[in-house]
GROMACS .gro file of C-alpha atoms in nm:
model
  394
    1UNK     CA    1   3.422  -0.107  -8.111
    2UNK     CA    2   3.324   0.054  -7.775
    3UNK     CA    3   3.243   0.456  -7.871
    4UNK     CA    4   3.420   0.667  -7.552
    5UNK     CA    5   3.309   0.817  -7.304
    6UNK     CA    6   3.214   1.183  -7.381
    7UNK     CA    7   3.282   1.423  -7.085
    8UNK     CA    8   3.232   1.813  -7.115
    9UNK     CA    9   3.516   2.027  -6.875
   10UNK     CA   10   3.353   2.332  -6.848
   11UNK     CA   11   3.664   2.585  -6.712
   12UNK     CA   12   3.761   2.924  -6.617
   13UNK     CA   13   4.047   3.055  -6.602
   14UNK     CA   14   4.406   2.795  -6.634
   15UNK     CA   15   4.474   2.628  -6.341
   16UNK     CA   16   4.642   2.329  -6.236
   17UNK     CA   17   4.378   2.153  -6.059
   18UNK     CA   18   4.265   2.102  -6.448
   19UNK     CA   19   4.542   2.094  -6.636
   20UNK     CA   20   4.759   1.860  -6.473
   21UNK     CA   21   4.511   1.684  -6.273
   22UNK     CA   22   4.181   1.647  -6.446
   23UNK     CA   23   4.305   1.631  -6.732
   24UNK     CA   24   4.564   1.316  -6.754
   25UNK     CA   25   4.325   1.143  -6.540
   26UNK     CA   26   4.013   1.171  -6.824
   27UNK     CA   27   4.331   1.072  -7.080
   28UNK     CA   28   4.349   0.799  -6.856
   29UNK     CA   29   4.081   0.687  -6.772
   30UNK     CA   30   3.984   0.680  -7.193
   31UNK     CA   31   3.744   0.972  -7.213
   32UNK     CA   32   3.650   1.169  -7.515
   33UNK     CA   33   3.688   1.515  -7.397
   34UNK     CA   34   3.624   1.852  -7.442
   35UNK     CA   35   3.646   2.118  -7.276
   36UNK     CA   36   3.445   2.438  -7.254
   37UNK     CA   37   3.542   2.777  -7.129
   38UNK     CA   38   3.563   3.147  -7.197
   39UNK     CA   39   3.911   3.174  -7.182
   40UNK     CA   40   4.035   2.954  -7.540
   41UNK     CA   41   4.304   3.104  -7.604
   42UNK     CA   42   4.500   3.018  -7.240
   43UNK     CA   43   4.383   2.655  -7.266
   44UNK     CA   44   4.526   2.631  -7.584
   45UNK     CA   45   4.853   2.681  -7.476
   46UNK     CA   46   4.781   2.330  -7.250
   47UNK     CA   47   4.531   2.132  -7.360
   48UNK     CA   48   4.564   1.978  -7.755
   49UNK     CA   49   4.199   1.848  -7.762
   50UNK     CA   50   3.909   2.039  -7.813
   51UNK     CA   51   3.825   2.306  -7.724
   52UNK     CA   52   3.443   2.530  -7.713
   53UNK     CA   53   3.414   2.868  -7.650
   54UNK     CA   54   3.108   2.901  -7.452
   55UNK     CA   55   3.008   3.202  -7.209
   56UNK     CA   56   3.094   2.973  -6.881
   57UNK     CA   57   2.893   3.115  -6.652
   58UNK     CA   58   2.565   3.097  -6.820
   59UNK     CA   59   2.403   2.735  -6.836
   60UNK     CA   60   2.185   2.823  -7.121
   61UNK     CA   61   2.504   2.879  -7.294
   62UNK     CA   62   2.654   2.543  -7.136
   63UNK     CA   63   2.339   2.333  -7.251
   64UNK     CA   64   2.300   2.451  -7.553
   65UNK     CA   65   2.678   2.392  -7.651
   66UNK     CA   66   2.693   2.102  -7.499
   67UNK     CA   67   2.355   1.986  -7.691
   68UNK     CA   68   2.505   2.175  -8.034
   69UNK     CA   69   2.888   1.875  -7.982
   70UNK     CA   70   2.661   1.580  -7.949
   71UNK     CA   71   2.470   1.546  -8.185
   72UNK     CA   72   2.753   1.668  -8.392
   73UNK     CA   73   2.897   1.342  -8.291
   74UNK     CA   74   2.634   1.141  -8.284
   75UNK     CA   75   2.622   1.115  -7.853
   76UNK     CA   76   2.512   1.275  -7.537
   77UNK     CA   77   2.758   1.370  -7.277
   78UNK     CA   78   2.805   1.100  -7.055
   79UNK     CA   79   2.933   1.296  -6.751
   80UNK     CA   80   2.931   1.722  -6.713
   81UNK     CA   81   3.119   1.830  -6.434
   82UNK     CA   82   3.394   2.195  -6.348
   83UNK     CA   83   3.625   2.237  -6.065
   84UNK     CA   84   3.588   2.647  -6.042
   85UNK     CA   85   3.460   2.783  -5.681
   86UNK     CA   86   3.223   3.040  -6.024
   87UNK     CA   87   3.126   2.756  -6.217
   88UNK     CA   88   2.929   2.462  -5.998
   89UNK     CA   89   2.593   2.644  -6.019
   90UNK     CA   90   2.557   2.642  -6.346
   91UNK     CA   91   2.742   2.387  -6.435
   92UNK     CA   92   2.541   2.131  -6.207
   93UNK     CA   93   2.251   2.321  -6.418
   94UNK     CA   94   2.343   2.172  -6.692
   95UNK     CA   95   2.345   1.863  -6.569
   96UNK     CA   96   2.030   1.830  -6.451
   97UNK     CA   97   1.920   1.926  -6.770
   98UNK     CA   98   2.064   1.644  -6.949
   99UNK     CA   99   1.979   1.438  -6.661
  100UNK     CA  100   2.380   1.305  -6.529
  101UNK     CA  101   2.504   1.310  -6.248
  102UNK     CA  102   2.567   1.599  -6.093
  103UNK     CA  103   2.573   1.821  -5.784
  104UNK     CA  104   2.288   1.959  -5.671
  105UNK     CA  105   2.240   2.362  -5.835
  106UNK     CA  106   2.067   2.481  -5.520
  107UNK     CA  107   2.337   2.348  -5.281
  108UNK     CA  108   2.606   2.472  -5.533
  109UNK     CA  109   2.426   2.831  -5.538
  110UNK     CA  110   2.385   2.814  -5.117
  111UNK     CA  111   2.788   2.751  -5.039
  112UNK     CA  112   2.937   2.998  -5.309
  113UNK     CA  113   2.661   3.307  -5.172
  114UNK     CA  114   2.821   3.357  -4.793
  115UNK     CA  115   2.448   3.498  -4.740
  116UNK     CA  116   2.220   3.272  -4.848
  117UNK     CA  117   2.509   2.936  -4.733
  118UNK     CA  118   2.496   3.161  -4.332
  119UNK     CA  119   2.076   3.207  -4.412
  120UNK     CA  120   1.981   2.856  -4.463
  121UNK     CA  121   2.193   2.729  -4.208
  122UNK     CA  122   2.120   3.002  -3.909
  123UNK     CA  123   1.881   2.784  -3.662
  124UNK     CA  124   2.121   2.446  -3.695
  125UNK     CA  125   2.408   2.688  -3.624
  126UNK     CA  126   2.384   3.081  -3.605
  127UNK     CA  127   2.611   3.344  -3.707
  128UNK     CA  128   2.619   3.707  -3.701
  129UNK     CA  129   2.603   3.814  -4.080
  130UNK     CA  130   2.496   4.062  -4.256
  131UNK     CA  131   2.538   4.330  -4.542
  132UNK     CA  132   2.867   4.522  -4.464
  133UNK     CA  133   2.713   4.849  -4.669
  134UNK     CA  134   2.392   4.824  -4.383
  135UNK     CA  135   2.603   4.717  -4.121
  136UNK     CA  136   2.830   5.056  -4.216
  137UNK     CA  137   2.584   5.292  -4.195
  138UNK     CA  138   2.448   5.185  -3.929
  139UNK     CA  139   2.642   5.023  -3.652
  140UNK     CA  140   2.473   4.999  -3.326
  141UNK     CA  141   2.432   4.684  -3.222
  142UNK     CA  142   2.696   4.499  -3.465
  143UNK     CA  143   2.902   4.245  -3.196
  144UNK     CA  144   3.298   4.332  -3.321
  145UNK     CA  145   3.487   4.193  -3.448
  146UNK     CA  146   3.378   4.062  -3.776
  147UNK     CA  147   3.468   3.963  -4.075
  148UNK     CA  148   3.425   4.182  -4.413
  149UNK     CA  149   3.480   4.007  -4.661
  150UNK     CA  150   3.308   3.994  -5.060
  151UNK     CA  151   2.964   3.771  -5.009
  152UNK     CA  152   3.134   3.528  -5.338
  153UNK     CA  153   3.465   3.582  -5.291
  154UNK     CA  154   3.795   3.367  -5.269
  155UNK     CA  155   4.144   3.339  -5.235
  156UNK     CA  156   4.155   3.532  -4.929
  157UNK     CA  157   4.121   3.803  -5.188
  158UNK     CA  158   4.033   4.143  -4.957
  159UNK     CA  159   3.911   3.932  -4.616
  160UNK     CA  160   3.957   4.144  -4.329
  161UNK     CA  161   3.917   4.120  -3.978
  162UNK     CA  162   3.743   4.529  -3.855
  163UNK     CA  163   3.746   4.610  -3.464
  164UNK     CA  164   3.483   4.857  -3.440
  165UNK     CA  165   3.292   5.059  -3.701
  166UNK     CA  166   3.543   5.300  -3.835
  167UNK     CA  167   3.771   5.078  -3.898
  168UNK     CA  168   3.506   4.900  -4.088
  169UNK     CA  169   3.389   5.254  -4.309
  170UNK     CA  170   3.748   5.255  -4.388
  171UNK     CA  171   3.809   4.841  -4.473
  172UNK     CA  172   3.519   4.959  -4.667
  173UNK     CA  173   3.581   5.187  -4.848
  174UNK     CA  174   3.949   5.071  -4.912
  175UNK     CA  175   3.757   4.719  -5.078
  176UNK     CA  176   3.492   4.982  -5.294
  177UNK     CA  177   3.803   5.103  -5.505
  178UNK     CA  178   3.885   4.774  -5.639
  179UNK     CA  179   3.540   4.616  -5.661
  180UNK     CA  180   3.213   4.682  -5.676
  181UNK     CA  181   3.109   4.373  -5.542
  182UNK     CA  182   2.864   4.242  -5.217
  183UNK     CA  183   2.971   4.211  -4.895
  184UNK     CA  184   2.901   4.111  -4.627
  185UNK     CA  185   3.033   4.116  -4.217
  186UNK     CA  186   2.987   3.810  -4.009
  187UNK     CA  187   3.102   3.745  -3.658
  188UNK     CA  188   3.453   3.621  -3.661
  189UNK     CA  189   3.418   3.289  -3.512
  190UNK     CA  190   3.760   3.196  -3.317
  191UNK     CA  191   3.936   2.867  -3.321
  192UNK     CA  192   4.202   2.653  -3.423
  193UNK     CA  193   4.161   2.591  -3.852
  194UNK     CA  194   4.027   2.214  -4.042
  195UNK     CA  195   3.988   2.128  -4.320
  196UNK     CA  196   3.771   1.836  -4.428
  197UNK     CA  197   3.775   1.680  -4.800
  198UNK     CA  198   3.533   1.478  -4.871
  199UNK     CA  199   3.372   1.222  -5.182
  200UNK     CA  200   3.045   1.184  -5.258
  201UNK     CA  201   2.881   0.947  -5.512
  202UNK     CA  202   2.516   0.929  -5.663
  203UNK     CA  203   2.430   0.687  -5.437
  204UNK     CA  204   2.415   0.902  -5.145
  205UNK     CA  205   2.764   0.810  -4.976
  206UNK     CA  206   2.974   1.082  -4.929
  207UNK     CA  207   3.289   0.990  -4.804
  208UNK     CA  208   3.554   1.207  -4.561
  209UNK     CA  209   3.881   1.161  -4.691
  210UNK     CA  210   4.104   1.345  -4.512
  211UNK     CA  211   4.149   1.673  -4.322
  212UNK     CA  212   4.435   1.918  -4.307
  213UNK     CA  213   4.494   2.204  -3.982
  214UNK     CA  214   4.580   2.564  -4.171
  215UNK     CA  215   4.803   2.808  -4.057
  216UNK     CA  216   4.647   3.170  -4.171
  217UNK     CA  217   4.875   3.501  -4.170
  218UNK     CA  218   4.898   3.697  -3.851
  219UNK     CA  219   4.541   3.953  -3.865
  220UNK     CA  220   4.419   4.108  -3.985
  221UNK     CA  221   4.424   3.917  -4.302
  222UNK     CA  222   4.353   3.571  -4.348
  223UNK     CA  223   4.623   3.394  -4.571
  224UNK     CA  224   4.650   3.052  -4.530
  225UNK     CA  225   5.008   2.983  -4.501
  226UNK     CA  226   5.020   2.635  -4.492
  227UNK     CA  227   4.815   2.281  -4.422
  228UNK     CA  228   4.969   1.991  -4.200
  229UNK     CA  229   4.744   1.681  -4.224
  230UNK     CA  230   4.562   1.584  -3.898
  231UNK     CA  231   4.342   1.291  -3.831
  232UNK     CA  232   3.969   1.500  -3.863
  233UNK     CA  233   3.865   1.646  -3.521
  234UNK     CA  234   3.620   1.454  -3.277
  235UNK     CA  235   3.366   1.799  -3.359
  236UNK     CA  236   3.363   1.667  -3.749
  237UNK     CA  237   2.946   1.491  -3.734
  238UNK     CA  238   2.934   1.846  -3.686
  239UNK     CA  239   3.063   1.914  -3.975
  240UNK     CA  240   2.888   1.684  -4.194
  241UNK     CA  241   2.578   1.776  -4.050
  242UNK     CA  242   2.566   2.064  -4.148
  243UNK     CA  243   2.718   1.923  -4.486
  244UNK     CA  244   2.357   1.768  -4.542
  245UNK     CA  245   2.149   2.053  -4.452
  246UNK     CA  246   2.319   2.286  -4.716
  247UNK     CA  247   2.261   1.931  -4.909
  248UNK     CA  248   2.648   1.927  -5.032
  249UNK     CA  249   2.750   1.519  -5.051
  250UNK     CA  250   2.801   1.501  -5.421
  251UNK     CA  251   3.160   1.530  -5.566
  252UNK     CA  252   3.407   1.665  -5.407
  253UNK     CA  253   3.386   1.919  -5.157
  254UNK     CA  254   3.664   2.163  -4.995
  255UNK     CA  255   3.492   2.290  -4.637
  256UNK     CA  256   3.735   2.535  -4.352
  257UNK     CA  257   3.607   2.524  -4.013
  258UNK     CA  258   3.729   2.604  -3.696
  259UNK     CA  259   3.631   2.439  -3.406
  260UNK     CA  260   3.671   2.531  -3.000
  261UNK     CA  261   3.534   2.457  -2.711
  262UNK     CA  262   3.356   2.121  -2.844
  263UNK     CA  263   3.209   2.274  -3.096
  264UNK     CA  264   3.268   2.317  -3.510
  265UNK     CA  265   3.111   2.616  -3.728
  266UNK     CA  266   3.127   2.657  -4.108
  267UNK     CA  267   3.414   2.934  -4.241
  268UNK     CA  268   3.338   2.819  -4.573
  269UNK     CA  269   3.235   2.525  -4.741
  270UNK     CA  270   3.410   2.561  -5.174
  271UNK     CA  271   3.213   2.323  -5.355
  272UNK     CA  272   3.510   2.145  -5.523
  273UNK     CA  273   3.788   1.924  -5.426
  274UNK     CA  274   4.078   2.106  -5.292
  275UNK     CA  275   4.315   2.323  -5.466
  276UNK     CA  276   4.696   2.523  -5.405
  277UNK     CA  277   4.836   2.134  -5.468
  278UNK     CA  278   4.719   2.019  -5.182
  279UNK     CA  279   4.505   1.765  -5.396
  280UNK     CA  280   4.741   1.620  -5.541
  281UNK     CA  281   4.932   1.646  -5.197
  282UNK     CA  282   4.591   1.437  -5.054
  283UNK     CA  283   4.576   1.190  -5.434
  284UNK     CA  284   4.975   1.108  -5.347
  285UNK     CA  285   4.895   1.074  -4.969
  286UNK     CA  286   4.645   0.830  -4.963
  287UNK     CA  287   4.790   0.661  -5.263
  288UNK     CA  288   4.472   0.713  -5.462
  289UNK     CA  289   4.396   0.801  -5.817
  290UNK     CA  290   4.197   1.083  -5.647
  291UNK     CA  291   4.109   1.272  -6.010
  292UNK     CA  292   4.039   0.967  -6.156
  293UNK     CA  293   3.810   0.847  -5.893
  294UNK     CA  294   3.564   1.224  -5.893
  295UNK     CA  295   3.574   1.176  -6.278
  296UNK     CA  296   3.401   0.815  -6.224
  297UNK     CA  297   3.114   0.978  -5.950
  298UNK     CA  298   3.064   1.233  -6.258
  299UNK     CA  299   3.025   0.936  -6.435
  300UNK     CA  300   2.808   0.743  -6.282
  301UNK     CA  301   3.020   0.537  -6.081
  302UNK     CA  302   2.968   0.449  -5.731
  303UNK     CA  303   3.260   0.527  -5.482
  304UNK     CA  304   3.630   0.287  -5.473
  305UNK     CA  305   3.629   0.039  -5.180
  306UNK     CA  306   3.768   0.277  -4.870
  307UNK     CA  307   4.150   0.316  -4.834
  308UNK     CA  308   4.329   0.251  -4.526
  309UNK     CA  309   4.474   0.578  -4.345
  310UNK     CA  310   4.810   0.611  -4.471
  311UNK     CA  311   5.037   0.582  -4.142
  312UNK     CA  312   5.238   0.911  -4.203
  313UNK     CA  313   5.291   1.270  -4.217
  314UNK     CA  314   5.255   1.525  -4.527
  315UNK     CA  315   5.228   1.919  -4.504
  316UNK     CA  316   5.223   2.200  -4.759
  317UNK     CA  317   5.413   2.501  -4.742
  318UNK     CA  318   5.379   2.781  -4.913
  319UNK     CA  319   5.711   3.038  -5.092
  320UNK     CA  320   5.570   3.358  -5.039
  321UNK     CA  321   5.614   3.681  -5.156
  322UNK     CA  322   5.723   3.874  -4.940
  323UNK     CA  323   5.752   4.237  -5.143
  324UNK     CA  324   5.626   4.355  -5.425
  325UNK     CA  325   5.892   4.355  -5.763
  326UNK     CA  326   5.952   4.135  -6.034
  327UNK     CA  327   6.018   3.783  -6.008
  328UNK     CA  328   6.370   3.719  -6.090
  329UNK     CA  329   6.490   3.373  -5.996
  330UNK     CA  330   6.290   3.053  -5.837
  331UNK     CA  331   6.324   2.671  -5.917
  332UNK     CA  332   6.115   2.489  -6.145
  333UNK     CA  333   5.887   2.248  -6.041
  334UNK     CA  334   6.064   1.912  -5.912
  335UNK     CA  335   6.031   1.610  -5.727
  336UNK     CA  336   6.319   1.429  -5.588
  337UNK     CA  337   6.347   1.216  -5.291
  338UNK     CA  338   6.545   1.299  -5.010
  339UNK     CA  339   6.610   0.935  -4.659
  340UNK     CA  340   6.269   0.857  -4.663
  341UNK     CA  341   6.048   1.171  -4.735
  342UNK     CA  342   5.944   1.264  -5.076
  343UNK     CA  343   5.972   1.629  -5.143
  344UNK     CA  344   5.712   1.829  -5.440
  345UNK     CA  345   5.760   2.157  -5.542
  346UNK     CA  346   5.523   2.332  -5.856
  347UNK     CA  347   5.545   2.702  -5.889
  348UNK     CA  348   5.258   2.897  -5.866
  349UNK     CA  349   5.459   3.255  -6.044
  350UNK     CA  350   5.708   3.218  -6.319
  351UNK     CA  351   6.062   3.415  -6.286
  352UNK     CA  352   5.993   3.731  -6.444
  353UNK     CA  353   5.635   3.716  -6.363
  354UNK     CA  354   5.582   4.134  -6.207
  355UNK     CA  355   5.487   4.054  -5.799
  356UNK     CA  356   5.180   4.281  -5.619
  357UNK     CA  357   5.114   4.216  -5.263
  358UNK     CA  358   4.758   4.132  -5.211
  359UNK     CA  359   4.806   4.008  -4.873
  360UNK     CA  360   4.598   3.639  -5.022
  361UNK     CA  361   4.618   3.357  -5.149
  362UNK     CA  362   4.749   3.550  -5.465
  363UNK     CA  363   5.048   3.586  -5.352
  364UNK     CA  364   5.223   3.278  -5.346
  365UNK     CA  365   5.484   3.183  -5.550
  366UNK     CA  366   5.501   2.824  -5.522
  367UNK     CA  367   5.402   2.555  -5.288
  368UNK     CA  368   5.663   2.217  -5.119
  369UNK     CA  369   5.436   1.920  -5.088
  370UNK     CA  370   5.672   1.731  -4.895
  371UNK     CA  371   5.531   1.339  -4.726
  372UNK     CA  372   5.725   1.120  -4.470
  373UNK     CA  373   5.675   0.909  -4.217
  374UNK     CA  374   5.696   1.198  -3.924
  375UNK     CA  375   5.593   1.538  -3.873
  376UNK     CA  376   6.054   1.641  -3.681
  377UNK     CA  377   6.148   1.423  -4.094
  378UNK     CA  378   5.916   1.621  -4.265
  379UNK     CA  379   5.970   1.966  -4.084
  380UNK     CA  380   6.347   1.895  -4.199
  381UNK     CA  381   6.271   1.841  -4.564
  382UNK     CA  382   6.151   2.146  -4.572
  383UNK     CA  383   6.357   2.391  -4.429
  384UNK     CA  384   6.638   2.155  -4.687
  385UNK     CA  385   6.441   2.248  -4.970
  386UNK     CA  386   6.424   2.620  -4.880
  387UNK     CA  387   6.757   2.661  -4.783
  388UNK     CA  388   6.857   2.480  -5.148
  389UNK     CA  389   6.682   2.760  -5.376
  390UNK     CA  390   6.655   3.121  -5.412
  391UNK     CA  391   6.298   3.300  -5.436
  392UNK     CA  392   6.511   3.641  -5.557
  393UNK     CA  393   6.188   3.948  -5.609
  394UNK     CA  394   6.409   4.249  -5.787
   0.00000   0.00000   0.00000
């Protein structure tokens, strides 16, 4: 009897991508899953399988726990992966220790650290980037407007557009009341915001899965409000060149970039699959088992045959909290078909939750996903869904 391949999935907080994406995909592939996490009680509520408590930020701890579990089971690991922004580098190092397919830990480090990313790309695409404290203390010569952000931040949290030295100092002081990790300022890059979704295998092939246009909130914040599926722009080759320079290729990657005057410039590289339920939207739109594909490349398998480009339209639109308080009414997760349009809704907050306005992606109450034959039908279906449901914060 064949022994099931073993997957060590490393996770921090509970996410829908792991709970409803990777774990069910691993079950469909017949993998023996071990979940390593520093939040075992949270994951135990949604995953009945084997959980090991571990300091997942330290590659040495991951290696030690995997080695101990593998010795107990009498079989080495077949794949180690994570879908967390924070954990890509330590997991890449752990995979390399065991000789398994994985991401380059240097590329994972460069993409997470925005200062390193800008420095590494300085010859290919120079962008002004500097320590925010240094610029705030000596602002002369800084090319305002600038974007102030945490060097290793996520979810548009504490990201601000600042127009002058006084505004930079005020925003820096505001952020310092909440956090003390390093901050950077970057040149503001104008243009239309896109994403690029890629998947690569251990043979060196990197495939473009697709692209979204992203709509942001009004300045000074940068909250993603809506993603609309669209063909990758002609400047996509420039993005691929920059990703290669960073060492990015293997596994899933979600890249944000702007296009202006024929030039593509990176905003952020998230070395994981796209989140906020757009991963589920992309899987449904492309008609592929996306999470299985990601698991398979980490098991050493090549990319499957290229799927045909879908002749359909898709949108992921978030429902944003508009005030602080307690969420007293909101729809549950549901899927429905309206004519030729498939609509799915997945909540990100539950009734009874306390809501605070942060002007970040953490203000999402839920995401409406719609796939249909054309834009008009999709937009009408989203409008009907919104009109038929209430999100009430008291």
